[in-house]
Short mmCIF file of N, CA, C and O in Angstrom, two decimals:
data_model
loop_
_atom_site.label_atom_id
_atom_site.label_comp_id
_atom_site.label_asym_id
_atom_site.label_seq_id
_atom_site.Cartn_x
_atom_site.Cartn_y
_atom_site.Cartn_z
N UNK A 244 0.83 -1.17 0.00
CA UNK A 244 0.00 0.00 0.00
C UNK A 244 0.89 1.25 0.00
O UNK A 244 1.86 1.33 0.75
N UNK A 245 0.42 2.58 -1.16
CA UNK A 245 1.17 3.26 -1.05
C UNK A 245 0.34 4.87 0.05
O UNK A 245 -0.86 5.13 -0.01
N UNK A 246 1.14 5.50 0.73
CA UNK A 246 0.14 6.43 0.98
C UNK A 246 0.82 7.96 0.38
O UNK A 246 2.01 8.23 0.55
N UNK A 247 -0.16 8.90 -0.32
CA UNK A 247 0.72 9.59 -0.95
C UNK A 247 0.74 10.88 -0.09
O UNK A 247 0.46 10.61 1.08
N UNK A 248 0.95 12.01 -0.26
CA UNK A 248 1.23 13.04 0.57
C UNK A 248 0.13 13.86 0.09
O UNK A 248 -0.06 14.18 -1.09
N UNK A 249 -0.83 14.30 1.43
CA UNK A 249 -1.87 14.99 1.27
C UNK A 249 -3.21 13.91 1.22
O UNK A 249 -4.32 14.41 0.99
N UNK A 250 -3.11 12.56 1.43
CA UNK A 250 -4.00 11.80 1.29
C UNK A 250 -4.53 11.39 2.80
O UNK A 250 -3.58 10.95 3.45
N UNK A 251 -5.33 11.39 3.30
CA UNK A 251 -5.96 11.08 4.81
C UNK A 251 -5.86 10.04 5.44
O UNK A 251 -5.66 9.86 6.64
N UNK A 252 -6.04 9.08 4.33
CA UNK A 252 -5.53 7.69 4.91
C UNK A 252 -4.66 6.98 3.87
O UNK A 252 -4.41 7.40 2.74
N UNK A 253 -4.14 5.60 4.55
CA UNK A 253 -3.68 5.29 3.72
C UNK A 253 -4.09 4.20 2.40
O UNK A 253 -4.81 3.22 2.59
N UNK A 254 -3.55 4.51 1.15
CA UNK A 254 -4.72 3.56 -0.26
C UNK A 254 -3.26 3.20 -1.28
O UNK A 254 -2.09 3.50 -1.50
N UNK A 255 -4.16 2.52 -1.59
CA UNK A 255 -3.17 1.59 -2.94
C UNK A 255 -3.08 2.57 -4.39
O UNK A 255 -4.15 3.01 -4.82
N UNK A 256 -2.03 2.84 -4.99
CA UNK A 256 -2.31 3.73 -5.85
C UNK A 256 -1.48 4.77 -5.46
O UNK A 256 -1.13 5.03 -4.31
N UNK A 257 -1.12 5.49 -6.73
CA UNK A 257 -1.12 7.09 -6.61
C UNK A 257 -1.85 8.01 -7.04
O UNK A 257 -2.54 7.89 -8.05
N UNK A 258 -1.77 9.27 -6.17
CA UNK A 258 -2.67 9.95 -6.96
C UNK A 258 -2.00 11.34 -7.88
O UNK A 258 -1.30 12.11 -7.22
N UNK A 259 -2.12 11.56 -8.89
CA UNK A 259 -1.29 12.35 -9.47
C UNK A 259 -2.30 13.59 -9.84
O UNK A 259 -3.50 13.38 -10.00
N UNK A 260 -1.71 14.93 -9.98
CA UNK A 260 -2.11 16.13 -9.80
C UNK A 260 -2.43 16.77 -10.99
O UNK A 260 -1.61 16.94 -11.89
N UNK A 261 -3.73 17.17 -11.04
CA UNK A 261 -3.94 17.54 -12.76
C UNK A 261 -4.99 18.22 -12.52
O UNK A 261 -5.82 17.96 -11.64
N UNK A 262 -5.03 19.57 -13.67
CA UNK A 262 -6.26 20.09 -13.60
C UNK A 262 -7.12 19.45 -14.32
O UNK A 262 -6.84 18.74 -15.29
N UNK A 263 -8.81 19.78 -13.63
CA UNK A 263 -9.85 19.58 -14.54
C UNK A 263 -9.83 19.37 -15.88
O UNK A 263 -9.16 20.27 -16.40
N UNK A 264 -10.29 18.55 -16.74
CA UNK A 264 -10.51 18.46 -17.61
C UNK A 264 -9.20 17.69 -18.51
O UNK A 264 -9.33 17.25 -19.66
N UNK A 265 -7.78 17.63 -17.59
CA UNK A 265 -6.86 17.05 -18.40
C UNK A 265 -7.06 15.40 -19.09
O UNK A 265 -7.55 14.50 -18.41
N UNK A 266 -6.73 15.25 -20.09
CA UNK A 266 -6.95 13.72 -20.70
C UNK A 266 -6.39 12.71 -19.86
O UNK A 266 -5.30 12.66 -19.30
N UNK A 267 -7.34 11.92 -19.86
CA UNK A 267 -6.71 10.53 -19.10
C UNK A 267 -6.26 9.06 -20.16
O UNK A 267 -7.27 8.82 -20.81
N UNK A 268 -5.69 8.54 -20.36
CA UNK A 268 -5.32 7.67 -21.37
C UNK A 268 -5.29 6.41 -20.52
O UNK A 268 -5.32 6.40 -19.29
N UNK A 269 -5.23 5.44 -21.26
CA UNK A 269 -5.25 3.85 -20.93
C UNK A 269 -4.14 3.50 -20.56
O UNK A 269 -3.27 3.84 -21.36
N UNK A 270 -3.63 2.74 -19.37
CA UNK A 270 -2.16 2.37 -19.66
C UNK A 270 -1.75 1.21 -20.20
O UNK A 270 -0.62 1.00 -20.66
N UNK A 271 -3.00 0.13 -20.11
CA UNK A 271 -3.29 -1.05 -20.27
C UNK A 271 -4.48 -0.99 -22.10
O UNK A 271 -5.14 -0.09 -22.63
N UNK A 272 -4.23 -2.23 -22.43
CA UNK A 272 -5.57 -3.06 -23.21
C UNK A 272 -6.45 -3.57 -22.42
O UNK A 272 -6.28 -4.42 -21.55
N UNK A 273 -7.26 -3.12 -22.68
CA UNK A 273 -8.60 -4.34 -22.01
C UNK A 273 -10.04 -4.12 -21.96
O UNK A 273 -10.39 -3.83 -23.11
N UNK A 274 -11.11 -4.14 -21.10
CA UNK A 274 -12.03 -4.51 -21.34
C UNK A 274 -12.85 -3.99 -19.92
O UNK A 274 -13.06 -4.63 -18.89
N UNK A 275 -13.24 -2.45 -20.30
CA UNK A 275 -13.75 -1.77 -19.45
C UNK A 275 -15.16 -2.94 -18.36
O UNK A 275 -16.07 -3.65 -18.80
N UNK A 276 -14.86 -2.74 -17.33
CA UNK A 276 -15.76 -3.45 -16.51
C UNK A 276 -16.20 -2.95 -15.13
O UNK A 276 -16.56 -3.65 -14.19
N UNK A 277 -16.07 -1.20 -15.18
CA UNK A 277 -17.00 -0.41 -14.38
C UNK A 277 -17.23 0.98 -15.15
O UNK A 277 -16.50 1.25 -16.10
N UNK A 278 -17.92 1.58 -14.87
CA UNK A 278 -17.55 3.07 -14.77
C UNK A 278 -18.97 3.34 -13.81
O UNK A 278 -20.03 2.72 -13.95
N UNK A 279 -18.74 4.30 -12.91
CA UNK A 279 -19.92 5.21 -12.04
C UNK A 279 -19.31 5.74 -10.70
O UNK A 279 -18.09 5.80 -10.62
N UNK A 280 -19.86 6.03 -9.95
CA UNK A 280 -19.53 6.31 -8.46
C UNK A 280 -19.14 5.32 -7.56
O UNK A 280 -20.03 4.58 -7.17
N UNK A 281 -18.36 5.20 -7.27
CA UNK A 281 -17.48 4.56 -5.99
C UNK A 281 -16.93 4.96 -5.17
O UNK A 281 -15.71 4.86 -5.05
N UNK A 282 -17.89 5.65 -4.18
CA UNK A 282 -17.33 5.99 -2.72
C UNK A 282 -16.49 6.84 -2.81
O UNK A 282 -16.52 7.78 -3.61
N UNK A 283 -15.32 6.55 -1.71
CA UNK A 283 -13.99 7.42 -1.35
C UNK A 283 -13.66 7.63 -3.11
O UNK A 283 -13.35 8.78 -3.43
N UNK A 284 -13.69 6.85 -3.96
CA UNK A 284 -12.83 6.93 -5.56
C UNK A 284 -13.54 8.26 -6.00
O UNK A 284 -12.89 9.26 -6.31
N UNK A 285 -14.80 8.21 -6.02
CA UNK A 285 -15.78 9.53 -6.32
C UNK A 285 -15.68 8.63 -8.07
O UNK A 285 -15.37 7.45 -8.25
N UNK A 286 -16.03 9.62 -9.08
CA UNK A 286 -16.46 8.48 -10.38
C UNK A 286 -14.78 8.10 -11.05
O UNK A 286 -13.70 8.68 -11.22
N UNK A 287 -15.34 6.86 -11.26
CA UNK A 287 -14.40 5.37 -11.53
C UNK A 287 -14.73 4.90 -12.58
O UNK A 287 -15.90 4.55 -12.76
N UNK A 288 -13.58 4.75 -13.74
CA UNK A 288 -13.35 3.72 -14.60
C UNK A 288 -12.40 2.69 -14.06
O UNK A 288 -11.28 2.97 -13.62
N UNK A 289 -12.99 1.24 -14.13
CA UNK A 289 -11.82 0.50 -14.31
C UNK A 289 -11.78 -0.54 -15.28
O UNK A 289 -12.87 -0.96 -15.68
N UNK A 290 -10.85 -1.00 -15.70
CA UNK A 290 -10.34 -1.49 -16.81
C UNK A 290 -9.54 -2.98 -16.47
O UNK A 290 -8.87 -3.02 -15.45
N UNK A 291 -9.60 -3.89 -17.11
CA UNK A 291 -9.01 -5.11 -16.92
C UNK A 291 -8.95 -6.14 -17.84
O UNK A 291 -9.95 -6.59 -18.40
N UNK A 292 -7.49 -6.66 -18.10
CA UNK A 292 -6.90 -7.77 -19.24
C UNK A 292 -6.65 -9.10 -18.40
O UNK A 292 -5.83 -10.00 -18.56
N UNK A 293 -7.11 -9.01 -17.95
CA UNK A 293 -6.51 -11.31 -17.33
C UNK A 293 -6.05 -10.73 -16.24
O UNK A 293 -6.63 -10.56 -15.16
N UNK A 294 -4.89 -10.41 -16.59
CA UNK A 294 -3.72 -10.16 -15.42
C UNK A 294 -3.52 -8.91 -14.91
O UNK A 294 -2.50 -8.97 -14.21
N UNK A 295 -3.94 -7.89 -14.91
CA UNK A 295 -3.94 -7.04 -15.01
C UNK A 295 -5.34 -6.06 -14.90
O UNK A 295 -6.10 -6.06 -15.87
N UNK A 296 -5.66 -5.21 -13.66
CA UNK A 296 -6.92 -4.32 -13.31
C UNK A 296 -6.62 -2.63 -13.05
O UNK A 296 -6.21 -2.26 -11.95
N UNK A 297 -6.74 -2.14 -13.63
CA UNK A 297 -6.54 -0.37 -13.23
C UNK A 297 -7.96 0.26 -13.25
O UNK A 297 -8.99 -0.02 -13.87
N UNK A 298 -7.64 1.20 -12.32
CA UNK A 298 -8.91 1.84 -12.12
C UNK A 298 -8.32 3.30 -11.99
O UNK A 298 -7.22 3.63 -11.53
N UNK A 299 -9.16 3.95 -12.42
CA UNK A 299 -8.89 5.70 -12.77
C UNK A 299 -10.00 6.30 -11.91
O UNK A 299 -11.17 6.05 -12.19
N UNK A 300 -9.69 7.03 -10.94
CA UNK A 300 -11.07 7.86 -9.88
C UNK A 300 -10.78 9.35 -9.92
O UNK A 300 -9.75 10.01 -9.99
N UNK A 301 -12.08 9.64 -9.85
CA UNK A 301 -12.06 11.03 -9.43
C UNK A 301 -12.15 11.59 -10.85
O UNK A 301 -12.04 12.80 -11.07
N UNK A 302 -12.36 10.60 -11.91
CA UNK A 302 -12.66 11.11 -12.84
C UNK A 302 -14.35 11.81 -13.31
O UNK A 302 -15.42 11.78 -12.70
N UNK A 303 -13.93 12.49 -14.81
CA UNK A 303 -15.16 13.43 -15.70
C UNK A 303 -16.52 12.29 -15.36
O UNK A 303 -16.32 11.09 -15.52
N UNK A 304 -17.68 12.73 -14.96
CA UNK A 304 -19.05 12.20 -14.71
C UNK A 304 -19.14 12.00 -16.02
O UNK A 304 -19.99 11.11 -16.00
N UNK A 305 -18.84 12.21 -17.43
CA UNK A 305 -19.29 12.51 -18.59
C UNK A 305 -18.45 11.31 -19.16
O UNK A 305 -17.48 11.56 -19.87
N UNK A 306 -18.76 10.08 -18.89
CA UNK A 306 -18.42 9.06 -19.51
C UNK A 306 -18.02 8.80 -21.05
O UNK A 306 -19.04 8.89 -21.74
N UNK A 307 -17.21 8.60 -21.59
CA UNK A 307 -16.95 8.45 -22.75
C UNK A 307 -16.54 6.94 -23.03
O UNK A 307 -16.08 6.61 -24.12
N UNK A 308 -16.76 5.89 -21.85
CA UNK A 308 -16.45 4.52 -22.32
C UNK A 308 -17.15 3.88 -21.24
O UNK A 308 -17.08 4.32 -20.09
N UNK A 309 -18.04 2.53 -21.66
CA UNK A 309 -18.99 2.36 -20.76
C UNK A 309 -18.23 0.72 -20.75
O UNK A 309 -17.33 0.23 -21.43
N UNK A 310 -19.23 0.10 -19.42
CA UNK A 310 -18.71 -1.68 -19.06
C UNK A 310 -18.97 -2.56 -20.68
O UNK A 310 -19.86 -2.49 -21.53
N UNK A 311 -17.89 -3.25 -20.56
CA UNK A 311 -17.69 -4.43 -21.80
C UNK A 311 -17.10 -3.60 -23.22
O UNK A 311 -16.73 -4.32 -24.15
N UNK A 312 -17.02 -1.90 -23.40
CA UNK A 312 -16.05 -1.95 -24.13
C UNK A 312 -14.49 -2.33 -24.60
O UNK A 312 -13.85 -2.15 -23.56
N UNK A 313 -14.02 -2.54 -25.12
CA UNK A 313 -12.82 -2.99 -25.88
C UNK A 313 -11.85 -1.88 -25.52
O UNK A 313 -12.58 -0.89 -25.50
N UNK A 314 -10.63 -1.47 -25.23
CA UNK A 314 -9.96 -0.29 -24.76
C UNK A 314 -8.49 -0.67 -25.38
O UNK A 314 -8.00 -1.72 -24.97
N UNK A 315 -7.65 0.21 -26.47
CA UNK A 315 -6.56 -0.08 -26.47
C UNK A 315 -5.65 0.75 -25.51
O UNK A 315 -6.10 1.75 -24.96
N UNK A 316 -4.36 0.32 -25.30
CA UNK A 316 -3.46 0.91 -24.54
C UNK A 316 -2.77 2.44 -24.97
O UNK A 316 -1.72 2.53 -25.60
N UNK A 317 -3.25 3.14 -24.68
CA UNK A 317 -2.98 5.04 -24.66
C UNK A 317 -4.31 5.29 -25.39
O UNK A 317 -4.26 6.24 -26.17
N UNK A 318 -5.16 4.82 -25.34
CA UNK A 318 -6.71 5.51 -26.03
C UNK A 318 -7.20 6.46 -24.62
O UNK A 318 -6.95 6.13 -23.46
N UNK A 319 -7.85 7.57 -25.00
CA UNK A 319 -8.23 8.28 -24.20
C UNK A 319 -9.82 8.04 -23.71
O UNK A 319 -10.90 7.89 -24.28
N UNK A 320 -9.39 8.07 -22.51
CA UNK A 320 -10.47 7.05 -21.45
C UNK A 320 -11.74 8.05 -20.60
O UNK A 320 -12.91 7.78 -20.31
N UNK A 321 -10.80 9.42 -20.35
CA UNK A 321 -11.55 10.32 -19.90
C UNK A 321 -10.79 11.38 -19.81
O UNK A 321 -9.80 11.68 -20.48
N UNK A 322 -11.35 11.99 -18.87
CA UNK A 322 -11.01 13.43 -18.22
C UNK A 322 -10.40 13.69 -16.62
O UNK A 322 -11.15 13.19 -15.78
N UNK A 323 -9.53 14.19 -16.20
CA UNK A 323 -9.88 14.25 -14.82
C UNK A 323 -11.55 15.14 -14.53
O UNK A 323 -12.02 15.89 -15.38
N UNK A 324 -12.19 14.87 -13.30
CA UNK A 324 -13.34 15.68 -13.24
C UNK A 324 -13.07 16.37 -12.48
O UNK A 324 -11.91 16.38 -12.07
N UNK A 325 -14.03 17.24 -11.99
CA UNK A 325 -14.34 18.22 -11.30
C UNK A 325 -14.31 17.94 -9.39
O UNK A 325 -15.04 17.13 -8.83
N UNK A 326 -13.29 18.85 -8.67
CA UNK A 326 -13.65 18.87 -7.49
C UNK A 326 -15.58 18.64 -6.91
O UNK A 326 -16.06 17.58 -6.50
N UNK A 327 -16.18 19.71 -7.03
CA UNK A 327 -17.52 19.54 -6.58
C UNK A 327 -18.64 18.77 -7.98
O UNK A 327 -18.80 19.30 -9.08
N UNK A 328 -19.25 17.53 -7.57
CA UNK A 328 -20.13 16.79 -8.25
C UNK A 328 -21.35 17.49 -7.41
O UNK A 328 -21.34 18.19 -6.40
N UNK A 329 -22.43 17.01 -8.27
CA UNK A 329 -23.91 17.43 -7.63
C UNK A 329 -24.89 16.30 -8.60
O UNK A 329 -24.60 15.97 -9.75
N UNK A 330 -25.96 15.86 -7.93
CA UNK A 330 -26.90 15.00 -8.28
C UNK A 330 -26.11 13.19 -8.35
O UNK A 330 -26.32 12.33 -9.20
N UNK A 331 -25.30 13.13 -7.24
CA UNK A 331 -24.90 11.77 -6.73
C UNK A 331 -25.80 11.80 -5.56
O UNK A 331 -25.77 12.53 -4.57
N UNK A 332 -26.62 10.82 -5.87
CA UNK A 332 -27.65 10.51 -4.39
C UNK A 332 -26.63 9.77 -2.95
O UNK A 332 -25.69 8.97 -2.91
N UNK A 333 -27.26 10.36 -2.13
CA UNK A 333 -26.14 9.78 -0.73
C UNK A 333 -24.97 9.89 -0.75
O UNK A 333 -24.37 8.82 -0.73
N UNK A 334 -24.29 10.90 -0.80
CA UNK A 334 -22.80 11.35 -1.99
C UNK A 334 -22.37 11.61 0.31
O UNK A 334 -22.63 12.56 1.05
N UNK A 335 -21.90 10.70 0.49
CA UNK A 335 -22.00 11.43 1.75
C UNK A 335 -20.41 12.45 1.77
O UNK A 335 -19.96 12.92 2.81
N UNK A 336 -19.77 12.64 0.43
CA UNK A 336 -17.93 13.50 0.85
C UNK A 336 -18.43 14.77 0.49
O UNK A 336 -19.20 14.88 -0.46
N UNK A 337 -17.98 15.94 1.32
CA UNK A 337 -18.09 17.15 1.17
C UNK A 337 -17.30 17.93 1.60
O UNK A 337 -16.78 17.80 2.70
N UNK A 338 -17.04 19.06 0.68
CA UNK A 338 -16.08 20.17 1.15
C UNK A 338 -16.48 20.87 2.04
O UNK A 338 -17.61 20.81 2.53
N UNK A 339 -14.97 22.18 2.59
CA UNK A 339 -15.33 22.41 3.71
C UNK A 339 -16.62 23.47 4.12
O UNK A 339 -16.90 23.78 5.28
N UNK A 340 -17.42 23.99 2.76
CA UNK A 340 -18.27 24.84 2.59
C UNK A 340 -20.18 23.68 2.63
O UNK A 340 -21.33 24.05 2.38
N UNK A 341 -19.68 22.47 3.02
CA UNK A 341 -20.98 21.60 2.42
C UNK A 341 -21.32 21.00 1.41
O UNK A 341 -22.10 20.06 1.24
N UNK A 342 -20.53 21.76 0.55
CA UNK A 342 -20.84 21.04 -1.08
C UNK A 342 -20.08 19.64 -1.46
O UNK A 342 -18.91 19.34 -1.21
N UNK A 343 -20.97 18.95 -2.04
CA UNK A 343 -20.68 17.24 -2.94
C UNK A 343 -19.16 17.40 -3.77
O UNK A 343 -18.65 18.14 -4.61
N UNK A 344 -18.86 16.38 -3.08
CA UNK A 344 -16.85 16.27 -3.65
C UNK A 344 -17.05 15.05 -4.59
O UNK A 344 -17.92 14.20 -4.40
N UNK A 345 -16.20 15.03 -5.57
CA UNK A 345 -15.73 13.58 -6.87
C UNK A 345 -15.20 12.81 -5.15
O UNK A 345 -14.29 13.27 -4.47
N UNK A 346 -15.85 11.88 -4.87
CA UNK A 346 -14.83 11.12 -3.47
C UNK A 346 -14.54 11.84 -2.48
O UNK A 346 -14.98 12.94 -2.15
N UNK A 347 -13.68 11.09 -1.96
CA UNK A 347 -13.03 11.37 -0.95
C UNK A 347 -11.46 12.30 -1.56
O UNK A 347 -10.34 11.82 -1.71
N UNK A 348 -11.82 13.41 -1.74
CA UNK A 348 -10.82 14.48 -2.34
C UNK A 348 -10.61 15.73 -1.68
O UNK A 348 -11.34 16.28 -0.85
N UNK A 349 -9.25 16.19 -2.28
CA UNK A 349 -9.33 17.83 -1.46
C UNK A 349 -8.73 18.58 -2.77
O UNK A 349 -7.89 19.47 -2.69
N UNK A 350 -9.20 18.17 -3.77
CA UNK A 350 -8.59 18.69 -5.17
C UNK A 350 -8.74 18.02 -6.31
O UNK A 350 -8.31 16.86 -6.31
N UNK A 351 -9.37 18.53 -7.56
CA UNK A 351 -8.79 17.71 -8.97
C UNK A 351 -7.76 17.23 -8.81
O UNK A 351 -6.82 17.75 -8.21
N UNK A 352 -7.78 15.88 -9.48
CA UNK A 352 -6.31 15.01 -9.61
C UNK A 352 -7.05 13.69 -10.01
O UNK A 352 -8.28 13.56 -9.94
N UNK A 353 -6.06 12.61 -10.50
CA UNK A 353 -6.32 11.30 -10.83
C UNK A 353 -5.75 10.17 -9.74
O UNK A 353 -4.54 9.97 -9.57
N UNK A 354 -6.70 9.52 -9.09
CA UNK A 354 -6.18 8.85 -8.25
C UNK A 354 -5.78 7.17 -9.24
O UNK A 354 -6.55 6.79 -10.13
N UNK A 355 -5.02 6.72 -9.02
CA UNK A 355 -4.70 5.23 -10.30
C UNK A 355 -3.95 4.29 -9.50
O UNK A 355 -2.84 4.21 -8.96
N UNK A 356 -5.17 3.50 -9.67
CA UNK A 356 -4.77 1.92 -9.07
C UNK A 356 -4.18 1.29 -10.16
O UNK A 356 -4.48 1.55 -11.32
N UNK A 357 -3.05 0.20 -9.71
CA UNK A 357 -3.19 -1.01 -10.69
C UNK A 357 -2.91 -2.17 -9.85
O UNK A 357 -2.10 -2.13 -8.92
N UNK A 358 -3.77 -3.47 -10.27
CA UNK A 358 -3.81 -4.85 -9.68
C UNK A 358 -3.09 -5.47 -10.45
O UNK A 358 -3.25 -5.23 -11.64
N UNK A 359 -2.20 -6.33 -10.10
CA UNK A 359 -1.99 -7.83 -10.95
C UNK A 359 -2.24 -8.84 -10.10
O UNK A 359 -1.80 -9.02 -8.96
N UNK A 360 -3.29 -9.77 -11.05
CA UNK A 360 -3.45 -10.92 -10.36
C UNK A 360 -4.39 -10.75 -8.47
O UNK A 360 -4.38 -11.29 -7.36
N UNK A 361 -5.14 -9.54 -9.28
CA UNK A 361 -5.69 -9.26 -7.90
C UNK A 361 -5.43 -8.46 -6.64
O UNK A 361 -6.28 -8.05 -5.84
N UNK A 362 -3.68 -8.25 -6.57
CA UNK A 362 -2.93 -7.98 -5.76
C UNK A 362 -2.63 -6.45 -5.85
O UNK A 362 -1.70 -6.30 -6.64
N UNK A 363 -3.07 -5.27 -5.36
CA UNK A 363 -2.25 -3.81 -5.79
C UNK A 363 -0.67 -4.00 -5.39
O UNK A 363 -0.05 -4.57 -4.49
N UNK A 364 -0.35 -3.20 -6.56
CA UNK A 364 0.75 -2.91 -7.14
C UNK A 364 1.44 -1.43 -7.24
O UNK A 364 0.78 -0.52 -7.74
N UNK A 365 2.73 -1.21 -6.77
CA UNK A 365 2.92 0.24 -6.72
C UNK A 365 3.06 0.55 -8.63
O UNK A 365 4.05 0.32 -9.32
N UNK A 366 1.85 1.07 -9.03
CA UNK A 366 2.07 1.31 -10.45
C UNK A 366 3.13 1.85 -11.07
O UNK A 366 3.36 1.61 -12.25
N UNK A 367 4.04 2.77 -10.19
CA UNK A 367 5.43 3.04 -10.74
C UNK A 367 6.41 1.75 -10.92
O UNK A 367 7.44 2.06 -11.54
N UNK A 368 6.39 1.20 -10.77
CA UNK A 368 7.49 -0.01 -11.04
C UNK A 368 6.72 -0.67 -12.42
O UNK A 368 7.22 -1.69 -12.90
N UNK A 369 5.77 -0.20 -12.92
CA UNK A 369 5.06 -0.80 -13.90
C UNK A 369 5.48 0.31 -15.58
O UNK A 369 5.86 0.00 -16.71
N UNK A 370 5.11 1.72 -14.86
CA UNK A 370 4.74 2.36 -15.82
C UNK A 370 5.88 2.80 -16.20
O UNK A 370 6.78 2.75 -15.36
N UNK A 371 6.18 3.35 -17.52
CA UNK A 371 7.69 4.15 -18.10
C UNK A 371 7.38 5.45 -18.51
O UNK A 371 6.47 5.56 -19.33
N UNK A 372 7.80 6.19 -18.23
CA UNK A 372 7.53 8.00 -18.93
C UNK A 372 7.38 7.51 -20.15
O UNK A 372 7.16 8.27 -21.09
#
């Protein structure tokens, strides 16, 4: 488990820092098998080949790839989204003013898991600039 700096507790993954709206790309091939709201993630794609599961949070509500599509590796998957969401029912994360947060967040950014074989994985030992 990694915990990154500025994160409340500790989670698998990093989360990397990006404004709104920046492109999110695939790092993997595979075979989208979520996208919606997930809790602390706030909205979630994740993606998975056999061996291999990544999930992208805190991403754009504005879906551009839905469960059982086909995904190649650097196709653009989404967006980062927006700090404050609105019209998530029972959305219980909120900023410090009251208003509905993407998750459990204190800022735009991409939070990114990756599994192998089930297991999280520090995705830097995976990924190459």
């Amino acid at each position: 488990m990694l915990l990154q700096s500025g994160s409340s507790t500790s989670h698998s993954g990093i989360d990397i820092g990006a404004p709104t709206g920046s492109k999110i790309i695939a790092s993997i091939a595979g075979t989208v098998i979520f996208t919606g709201f997930k809790g602390a993630g706030g909205f979630t794609i994740t993606i998975e080949n056999g061996e291999f599961q990544t999930s992208y949070c805190h991403v754009s509500p504005q879906f551009i790839v839905y469960p059982g599509m086909k995904i190649m590796q650097g196709q653009v998957i989404s967006s980062v989204g927006p700090y404050n969401v609105y019209g998530v029912p029972n959305n219980p994360y909120k900023d410090k003013n009251g208003n509905p947060t993407n998750g459990a967040s204190t800022g735009p950014h991409l939070h990114f898991t990756l599994k192998k074989n089930g297991t999280p994985v520090n995705p830097l030992d995976y990924l190459s600039s």
